[in-house]
Each structure stands twice: as C-alpha cells, then as structure tokens.
mmCIF file of C-alpha atoms in Angstrom:
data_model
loop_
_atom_site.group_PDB
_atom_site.id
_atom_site.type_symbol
_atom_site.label_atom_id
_atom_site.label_comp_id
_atom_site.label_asym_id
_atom_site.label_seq_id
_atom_site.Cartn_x
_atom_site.Cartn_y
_atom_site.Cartn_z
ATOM 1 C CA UNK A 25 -63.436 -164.980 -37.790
ATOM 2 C CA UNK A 26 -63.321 -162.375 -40.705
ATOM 3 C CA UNK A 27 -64.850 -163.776 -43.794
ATOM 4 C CA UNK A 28 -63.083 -163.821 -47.315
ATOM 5 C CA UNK A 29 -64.731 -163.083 -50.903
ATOM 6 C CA UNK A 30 -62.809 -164.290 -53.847
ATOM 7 C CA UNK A 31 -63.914 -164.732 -57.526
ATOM 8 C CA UNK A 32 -65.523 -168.323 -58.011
ATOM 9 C CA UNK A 33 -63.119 -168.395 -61.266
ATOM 10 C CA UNK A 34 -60.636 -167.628 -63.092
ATOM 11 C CA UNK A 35 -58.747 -168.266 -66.353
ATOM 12 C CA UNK A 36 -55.018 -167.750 -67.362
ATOM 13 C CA UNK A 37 -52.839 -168.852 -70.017
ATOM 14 C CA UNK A 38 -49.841 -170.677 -69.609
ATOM 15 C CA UNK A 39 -46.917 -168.349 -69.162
ATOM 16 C CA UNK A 40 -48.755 -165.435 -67.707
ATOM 17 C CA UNK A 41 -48.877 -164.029 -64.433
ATOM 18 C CA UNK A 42 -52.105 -164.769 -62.683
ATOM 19 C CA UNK A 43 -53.355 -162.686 -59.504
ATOM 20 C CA UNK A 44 -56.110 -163.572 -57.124
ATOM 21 C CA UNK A 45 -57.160 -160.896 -55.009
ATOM 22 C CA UNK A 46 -58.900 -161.756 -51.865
ATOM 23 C CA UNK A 47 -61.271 -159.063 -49.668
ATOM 24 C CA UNK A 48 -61.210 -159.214 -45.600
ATOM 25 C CA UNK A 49 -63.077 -156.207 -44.409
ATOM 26 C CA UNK A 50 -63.369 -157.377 -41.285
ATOM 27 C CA UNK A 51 -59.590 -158.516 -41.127
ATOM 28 C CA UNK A 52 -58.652 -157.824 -37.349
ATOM 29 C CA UNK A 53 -55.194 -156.432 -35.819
ATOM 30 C CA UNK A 54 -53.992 -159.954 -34.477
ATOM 31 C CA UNK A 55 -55.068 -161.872 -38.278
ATOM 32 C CA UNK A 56 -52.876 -163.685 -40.396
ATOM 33 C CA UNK A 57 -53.364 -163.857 -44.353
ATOM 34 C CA UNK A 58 -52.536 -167.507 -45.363
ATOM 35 C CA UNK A 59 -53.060 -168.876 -48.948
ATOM 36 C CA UNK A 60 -53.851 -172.775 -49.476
ATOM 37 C CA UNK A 61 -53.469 -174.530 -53.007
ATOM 38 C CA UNK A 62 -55.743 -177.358 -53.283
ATOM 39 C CA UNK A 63 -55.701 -179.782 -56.111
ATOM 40 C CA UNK A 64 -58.592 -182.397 -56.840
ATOM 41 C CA UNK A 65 -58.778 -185.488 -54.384
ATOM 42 C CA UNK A 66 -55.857 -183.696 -52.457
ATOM 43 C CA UNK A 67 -55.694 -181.987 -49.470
ATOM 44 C CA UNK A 68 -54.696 -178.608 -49.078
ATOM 45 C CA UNK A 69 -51.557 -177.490 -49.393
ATOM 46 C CA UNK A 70 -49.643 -174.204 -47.918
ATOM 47 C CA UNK A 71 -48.224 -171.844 -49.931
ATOM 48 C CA UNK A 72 -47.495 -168.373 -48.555
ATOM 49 C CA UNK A 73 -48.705 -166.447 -45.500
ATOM 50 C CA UNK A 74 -48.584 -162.681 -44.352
ATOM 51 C CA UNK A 75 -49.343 -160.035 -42.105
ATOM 52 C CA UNK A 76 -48.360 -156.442 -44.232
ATOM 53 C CA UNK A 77 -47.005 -154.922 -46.967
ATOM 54 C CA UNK A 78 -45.226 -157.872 -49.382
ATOM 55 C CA UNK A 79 -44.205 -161.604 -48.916
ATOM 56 C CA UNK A 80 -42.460 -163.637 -51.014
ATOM 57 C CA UNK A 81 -41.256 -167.475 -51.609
ATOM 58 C CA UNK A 82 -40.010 -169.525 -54.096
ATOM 59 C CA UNK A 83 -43.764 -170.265 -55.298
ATOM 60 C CA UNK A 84 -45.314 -166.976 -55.300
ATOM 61 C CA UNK A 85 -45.758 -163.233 -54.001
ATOM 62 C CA UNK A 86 -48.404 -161.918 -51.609
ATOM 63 C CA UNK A 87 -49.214 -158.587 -51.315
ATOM 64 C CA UNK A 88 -51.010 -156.615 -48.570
ATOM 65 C CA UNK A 89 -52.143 -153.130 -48.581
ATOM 66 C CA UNK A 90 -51.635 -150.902 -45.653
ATOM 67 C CA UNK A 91 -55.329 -151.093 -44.618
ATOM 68 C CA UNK A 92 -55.204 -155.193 -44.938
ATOM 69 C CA UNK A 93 -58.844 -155.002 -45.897
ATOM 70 C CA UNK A 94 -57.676 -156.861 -48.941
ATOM 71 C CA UNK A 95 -54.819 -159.364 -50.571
ATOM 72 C CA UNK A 96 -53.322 -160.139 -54.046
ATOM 73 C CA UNK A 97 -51.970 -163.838 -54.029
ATOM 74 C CA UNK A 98 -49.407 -163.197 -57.390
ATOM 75 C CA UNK A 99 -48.360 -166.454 -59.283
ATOM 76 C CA UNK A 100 -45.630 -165.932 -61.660
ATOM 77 C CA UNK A 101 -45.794 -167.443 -65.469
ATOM 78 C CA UNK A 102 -48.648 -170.185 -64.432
ATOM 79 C CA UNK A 103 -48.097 -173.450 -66.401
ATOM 80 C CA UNK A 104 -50.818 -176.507 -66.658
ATOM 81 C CA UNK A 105 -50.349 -177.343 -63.142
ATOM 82 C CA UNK A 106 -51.323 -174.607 -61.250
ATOM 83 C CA UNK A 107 -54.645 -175.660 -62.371
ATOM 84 C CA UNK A 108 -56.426 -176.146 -58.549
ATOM 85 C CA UNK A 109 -58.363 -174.347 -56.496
ATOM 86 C CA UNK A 110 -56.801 -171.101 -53.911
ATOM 87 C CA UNK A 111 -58.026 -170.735 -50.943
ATOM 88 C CA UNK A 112 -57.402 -166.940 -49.050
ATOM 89 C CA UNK A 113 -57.806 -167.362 -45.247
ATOM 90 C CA UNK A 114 -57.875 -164.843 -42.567
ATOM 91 C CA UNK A 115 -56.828 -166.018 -38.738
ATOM 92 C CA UNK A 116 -55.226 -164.992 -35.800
ATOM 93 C CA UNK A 117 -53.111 -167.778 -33.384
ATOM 94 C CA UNK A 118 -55.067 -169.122 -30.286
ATOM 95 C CA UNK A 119 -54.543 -171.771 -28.008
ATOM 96 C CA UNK A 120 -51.239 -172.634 -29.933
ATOM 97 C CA UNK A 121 -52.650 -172.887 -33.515
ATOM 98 C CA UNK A 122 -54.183 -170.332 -36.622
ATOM 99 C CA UNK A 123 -57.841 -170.720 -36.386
ATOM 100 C CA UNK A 124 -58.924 -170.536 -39.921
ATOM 101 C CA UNK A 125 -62.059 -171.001 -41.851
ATOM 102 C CA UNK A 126 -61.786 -172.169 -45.674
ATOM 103 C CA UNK A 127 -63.897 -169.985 -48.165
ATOM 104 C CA UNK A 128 -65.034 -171.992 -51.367
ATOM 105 C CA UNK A 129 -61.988 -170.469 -52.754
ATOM 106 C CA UNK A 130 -60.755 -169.494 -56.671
ATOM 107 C CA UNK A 131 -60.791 -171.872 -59.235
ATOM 108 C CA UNK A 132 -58.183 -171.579 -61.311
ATOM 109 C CA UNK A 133 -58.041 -172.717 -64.855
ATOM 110 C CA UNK A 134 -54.839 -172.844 -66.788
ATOM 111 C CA UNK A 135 -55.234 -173.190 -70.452
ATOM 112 C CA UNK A 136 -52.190 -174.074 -73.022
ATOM 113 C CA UNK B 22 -42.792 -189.519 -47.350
ATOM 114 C CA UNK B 23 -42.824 -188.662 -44.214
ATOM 115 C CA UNK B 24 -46.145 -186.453 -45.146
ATOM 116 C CA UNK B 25 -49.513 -186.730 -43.600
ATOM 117 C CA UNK B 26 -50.840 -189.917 -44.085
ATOM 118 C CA UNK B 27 -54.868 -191.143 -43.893
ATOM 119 C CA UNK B 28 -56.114 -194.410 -43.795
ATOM 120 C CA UNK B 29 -58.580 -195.884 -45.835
ATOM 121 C CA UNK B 30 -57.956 -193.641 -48.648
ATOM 122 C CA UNK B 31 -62.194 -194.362 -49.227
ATOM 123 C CA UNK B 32 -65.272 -196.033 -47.088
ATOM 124 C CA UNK B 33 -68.488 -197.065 -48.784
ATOM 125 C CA UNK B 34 -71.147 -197.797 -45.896
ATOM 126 C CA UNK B 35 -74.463 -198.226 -45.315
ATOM 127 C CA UNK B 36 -76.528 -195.715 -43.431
ATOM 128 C CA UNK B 37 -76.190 -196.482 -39.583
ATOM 129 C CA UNK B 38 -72.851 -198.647 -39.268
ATOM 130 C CA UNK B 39 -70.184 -197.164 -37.512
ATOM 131 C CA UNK B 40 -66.494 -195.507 -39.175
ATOM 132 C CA UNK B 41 -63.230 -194.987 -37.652
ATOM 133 C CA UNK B 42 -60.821 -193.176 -39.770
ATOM 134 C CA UNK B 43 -57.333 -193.002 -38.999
ATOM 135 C CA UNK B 44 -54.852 -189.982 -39.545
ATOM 136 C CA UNK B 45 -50.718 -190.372 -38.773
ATOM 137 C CA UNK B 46 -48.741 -187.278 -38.945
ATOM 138 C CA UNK B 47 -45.340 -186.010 -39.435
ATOM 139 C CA UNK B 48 -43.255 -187.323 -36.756
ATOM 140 C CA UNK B 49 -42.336 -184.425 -34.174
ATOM 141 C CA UNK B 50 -45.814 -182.540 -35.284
ATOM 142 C CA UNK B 51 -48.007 -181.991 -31.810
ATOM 143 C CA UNK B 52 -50.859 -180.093 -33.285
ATOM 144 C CA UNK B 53 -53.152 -182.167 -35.331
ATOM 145 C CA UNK B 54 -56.814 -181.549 -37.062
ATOM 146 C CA UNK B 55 -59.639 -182.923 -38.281
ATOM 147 C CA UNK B 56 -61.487 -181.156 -40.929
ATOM 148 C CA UNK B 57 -64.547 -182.199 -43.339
ATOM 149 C CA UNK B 58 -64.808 -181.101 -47.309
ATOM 150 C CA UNK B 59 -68.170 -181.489 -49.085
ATOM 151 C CA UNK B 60 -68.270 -181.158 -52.954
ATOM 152 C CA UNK B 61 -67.358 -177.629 -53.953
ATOM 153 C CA UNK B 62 -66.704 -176.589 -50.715
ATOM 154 C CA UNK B 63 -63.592 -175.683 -48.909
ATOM 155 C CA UNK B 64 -62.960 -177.385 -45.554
ATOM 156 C CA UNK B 65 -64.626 -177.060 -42.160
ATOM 157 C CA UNK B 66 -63.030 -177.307 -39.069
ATOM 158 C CA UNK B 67 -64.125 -180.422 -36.973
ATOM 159 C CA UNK B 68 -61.577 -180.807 -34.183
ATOM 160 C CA UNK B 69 -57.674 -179.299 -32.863
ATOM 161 C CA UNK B 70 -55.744 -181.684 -30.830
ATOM 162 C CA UNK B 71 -52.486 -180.658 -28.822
ATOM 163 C CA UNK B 72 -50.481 -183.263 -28.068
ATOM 164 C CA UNK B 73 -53.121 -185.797 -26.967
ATOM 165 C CA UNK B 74 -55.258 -183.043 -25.665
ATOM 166 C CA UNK B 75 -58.596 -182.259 -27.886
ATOM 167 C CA UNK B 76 -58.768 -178.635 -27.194
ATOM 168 C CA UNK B 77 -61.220 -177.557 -29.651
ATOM 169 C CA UNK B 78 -63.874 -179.489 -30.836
ATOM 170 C CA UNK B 79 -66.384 -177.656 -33.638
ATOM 171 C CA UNK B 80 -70.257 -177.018 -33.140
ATOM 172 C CA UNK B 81 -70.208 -179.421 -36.349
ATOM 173 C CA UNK B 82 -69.024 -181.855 -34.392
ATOM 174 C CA UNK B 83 -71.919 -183.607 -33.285
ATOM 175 C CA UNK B 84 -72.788 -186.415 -30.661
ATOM 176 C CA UNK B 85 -72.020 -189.248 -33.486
ATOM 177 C CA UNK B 86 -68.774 -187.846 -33.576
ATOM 178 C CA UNK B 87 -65.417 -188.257 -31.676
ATOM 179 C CA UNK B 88 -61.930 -188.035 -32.427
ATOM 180 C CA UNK B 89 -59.200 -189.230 -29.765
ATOM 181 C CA UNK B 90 -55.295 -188.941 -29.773
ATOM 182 C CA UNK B 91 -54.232 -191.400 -27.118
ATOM 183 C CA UNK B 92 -50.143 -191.142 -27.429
ATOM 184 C CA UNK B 93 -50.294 -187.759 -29.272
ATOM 185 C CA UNK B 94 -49.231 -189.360 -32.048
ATOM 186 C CA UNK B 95 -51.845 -190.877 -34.550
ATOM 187 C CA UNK B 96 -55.665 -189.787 -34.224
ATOM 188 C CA UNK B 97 -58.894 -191.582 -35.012
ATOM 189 C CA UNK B 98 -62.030 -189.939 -36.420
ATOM 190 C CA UNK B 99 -65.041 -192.246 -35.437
ATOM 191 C CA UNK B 100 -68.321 -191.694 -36.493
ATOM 192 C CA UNK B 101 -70.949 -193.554 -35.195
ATOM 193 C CA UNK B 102 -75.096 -194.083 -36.708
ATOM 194 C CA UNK B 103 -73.486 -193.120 -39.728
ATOM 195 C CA UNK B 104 -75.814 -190.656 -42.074
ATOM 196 C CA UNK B 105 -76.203 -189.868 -45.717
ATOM 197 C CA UNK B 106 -74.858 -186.590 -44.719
ATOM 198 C CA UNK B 107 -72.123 -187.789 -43.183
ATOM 199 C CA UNK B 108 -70.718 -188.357 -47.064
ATOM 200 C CA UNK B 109 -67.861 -185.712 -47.279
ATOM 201 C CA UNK B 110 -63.996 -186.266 -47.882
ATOM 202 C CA UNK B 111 -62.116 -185.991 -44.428
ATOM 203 C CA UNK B 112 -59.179 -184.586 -44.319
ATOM 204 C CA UNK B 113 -56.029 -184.561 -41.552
ATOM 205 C CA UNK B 114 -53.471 -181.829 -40.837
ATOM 206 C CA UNK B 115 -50.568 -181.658 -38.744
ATOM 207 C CA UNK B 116 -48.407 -178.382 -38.077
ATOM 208 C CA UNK B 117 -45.637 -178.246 -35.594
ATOM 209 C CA UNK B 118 -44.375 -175.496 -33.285
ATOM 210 C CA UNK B 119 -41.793 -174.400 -35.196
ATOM 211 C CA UNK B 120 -44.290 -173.631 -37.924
ATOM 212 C CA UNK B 121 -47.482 -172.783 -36.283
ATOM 213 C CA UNK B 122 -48.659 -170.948 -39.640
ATOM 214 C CA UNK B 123 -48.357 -174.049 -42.032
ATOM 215 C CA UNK B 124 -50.937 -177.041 -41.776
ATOM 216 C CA UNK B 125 -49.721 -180.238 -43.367
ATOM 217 C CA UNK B 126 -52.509 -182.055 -44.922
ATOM 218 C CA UNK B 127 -53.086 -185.146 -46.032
ATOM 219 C CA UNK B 128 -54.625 -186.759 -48.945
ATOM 220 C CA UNK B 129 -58.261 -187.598 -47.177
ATOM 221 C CA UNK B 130 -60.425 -190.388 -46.274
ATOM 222 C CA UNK B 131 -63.607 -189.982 -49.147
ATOM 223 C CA UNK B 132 -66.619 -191.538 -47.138
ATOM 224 C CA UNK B 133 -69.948 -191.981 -48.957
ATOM 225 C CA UNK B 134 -73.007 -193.143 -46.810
ATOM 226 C CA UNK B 135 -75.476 -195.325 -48.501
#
C-alpha cells in the first residue's frame, strides 16, 4: 500500500481557504485518492475521492497532478467546524472493497 | 438515522475478561469493517466482511480476536483475555456496492483495559 505524508498541523482562519496537500510517491496505476474528515470521539467520515486531474463536491475540491505523486484536498472559506483531523489515503479496489491504510493525518485548527 | 450504529458506545474492563462489541450497519450495505484507533493515531484495519463472509482478516488481528457476521447483517467484535493494550476506540464501517469508494463509519466502541 503506498504510504502518505501530510503536515501534523495546520492553522486557518475562519473564512479562508485552507489546502492540505498530501505526498504518495509510491501511488500505483490502479490507486484511488480518498480524503476522510474525522472529528473527536467520531468516526471517520468521507468526503471526496479521486483518481486525476480535479474533483469536486459540494464540500470541497481535490486536485491531482498528472504524475499523482501528490494531492491538494482544497476547503473553501473554513468556519469553526472544520476544526478535525484529514486523513489522505491511497488504495486500489480488491476483493470488492478500497484497501486503505489511515496515516495520522492533518490536524486542522480553525481559529475565529 | 439509518447511519452506522455501535454498541456500547464505551467498556471499562479488567485485564483478562472477555468483550464482544457489536456493530449494525446501513440496511442494504454488504461490505462491513472492523478497524482499531489508538490515541493520535488514525485507524488500522482489523477485519473486511462480505456479506457474511470474513474475507480479510489483518496480521493485527490476533488469536484473542474474532469478528463473525452470521446473517450478513450485524457483526460482533469479540475479544477474548482482554489486555491493557487492547485499550483503543473501535470503530465500524459499512460501504455498499453502489459506492464501493465511501466507508460509512460509525461513532466507536471506546474500550479501556484495566
């Protein structure tokens, strides 16, 4: 499974635009890039996934470089609650499901 | 809600006695895992059931450990000879076909061994 490094933390004012950017050297051809929001005493919870180039939903944008050795997870005009911790994980699908392995993700801090 | 749900929410025991956690997920999901969180860390992949078939179990997954599906619907985690390491938040996910790339979680069983 290709491993992930992410910065431990980050910080962000409310109202700006925060991006995460995630490095997968080893991404290979068949991998996924999947994004996970986790908040304290929560699970995890999905927010945006992608192979190439640029993906967005109504939460955020992810963008993927041609050589996928790296990602930008792109939250729009964070408020307070995007406070949590962002996990970036690289899988491909086998035996029916994305086998994934959780880094110790981003922190990221919001502050009014 | 018709989310994940996990059940107990927390477990205090005492080093030795024996757990069973219980996980029900969305209705219509037939993948469902089992993963373990420790303090800081992100989660670890214990166990992938299809259906009611385990088909991947984790090297983490040790001896004291087994997880069963027995109508493919809900799942039970037991761990047995239960170990101060065994303290860890346990967490459920269910995904469906339809949606293969998002896992469902739920909110976690918090266990702390004594």
């Amino acid at each position: 499974l290709a491993k992930t490094t992410q910065p431990i933390s980050m910080d962000s004012y409310e109202g700006q635009e925060v991006n995460i950017t995630c490095s997968h050297n080893n991404i290979a051809t068949n991998d996924y890039i999947t994004w996970y929001q986790q908040f304290p005493s929560q699970g995890p919870r999905f927010i945006i996934q992608g192979y190439k180039t640029k993906v967005t939903n109504e939460v955020a944008s992810l963008f993927i470089p041609a050589d996928r050795k790296s990602s930008t997870l792109s939250l729009p005009r964070v408020s307070l609650s995007d406070t949590a911790v962002y996990y970036c994980l690289v899988g491909s699908y086998s035996g029916g499901y994305q086998k994934v392995t959780f880094g110790i993700g981003t922190k990221l801090q919001v502050i009014p | 809600d018709t989310g994940v749900s996990q059940d107990p929410r927390h477990k205090i025991t005492k080093r030795g006695q024996n757990v069973t956690f219980r996980c029900d997920p969305i209705s219509e999901h037939n993948r469902l895992y089992w993963y373990r969180q420790t303090l800081g860390q992100g989660p670890e992949f214990l166990t992938y059931f299809q259906n009611e078939a385990q088909l991947e179990k984790s090297r983490l997954l040790s001896d004291r450990f087994s997880a069963e599906r027995p109508k493919g619907s809900f799942s039970t985690l037991e761990i047995q000879r239960t170990e101060q390491g065994d303290s860890a938040m346990y967490l459920c996910a269910s995904s469906s076909l339809a949606e293969q790339e998002t896992q469902y979680f739920g909110p976690g069983t918090r266990l702390l061994v004594l």
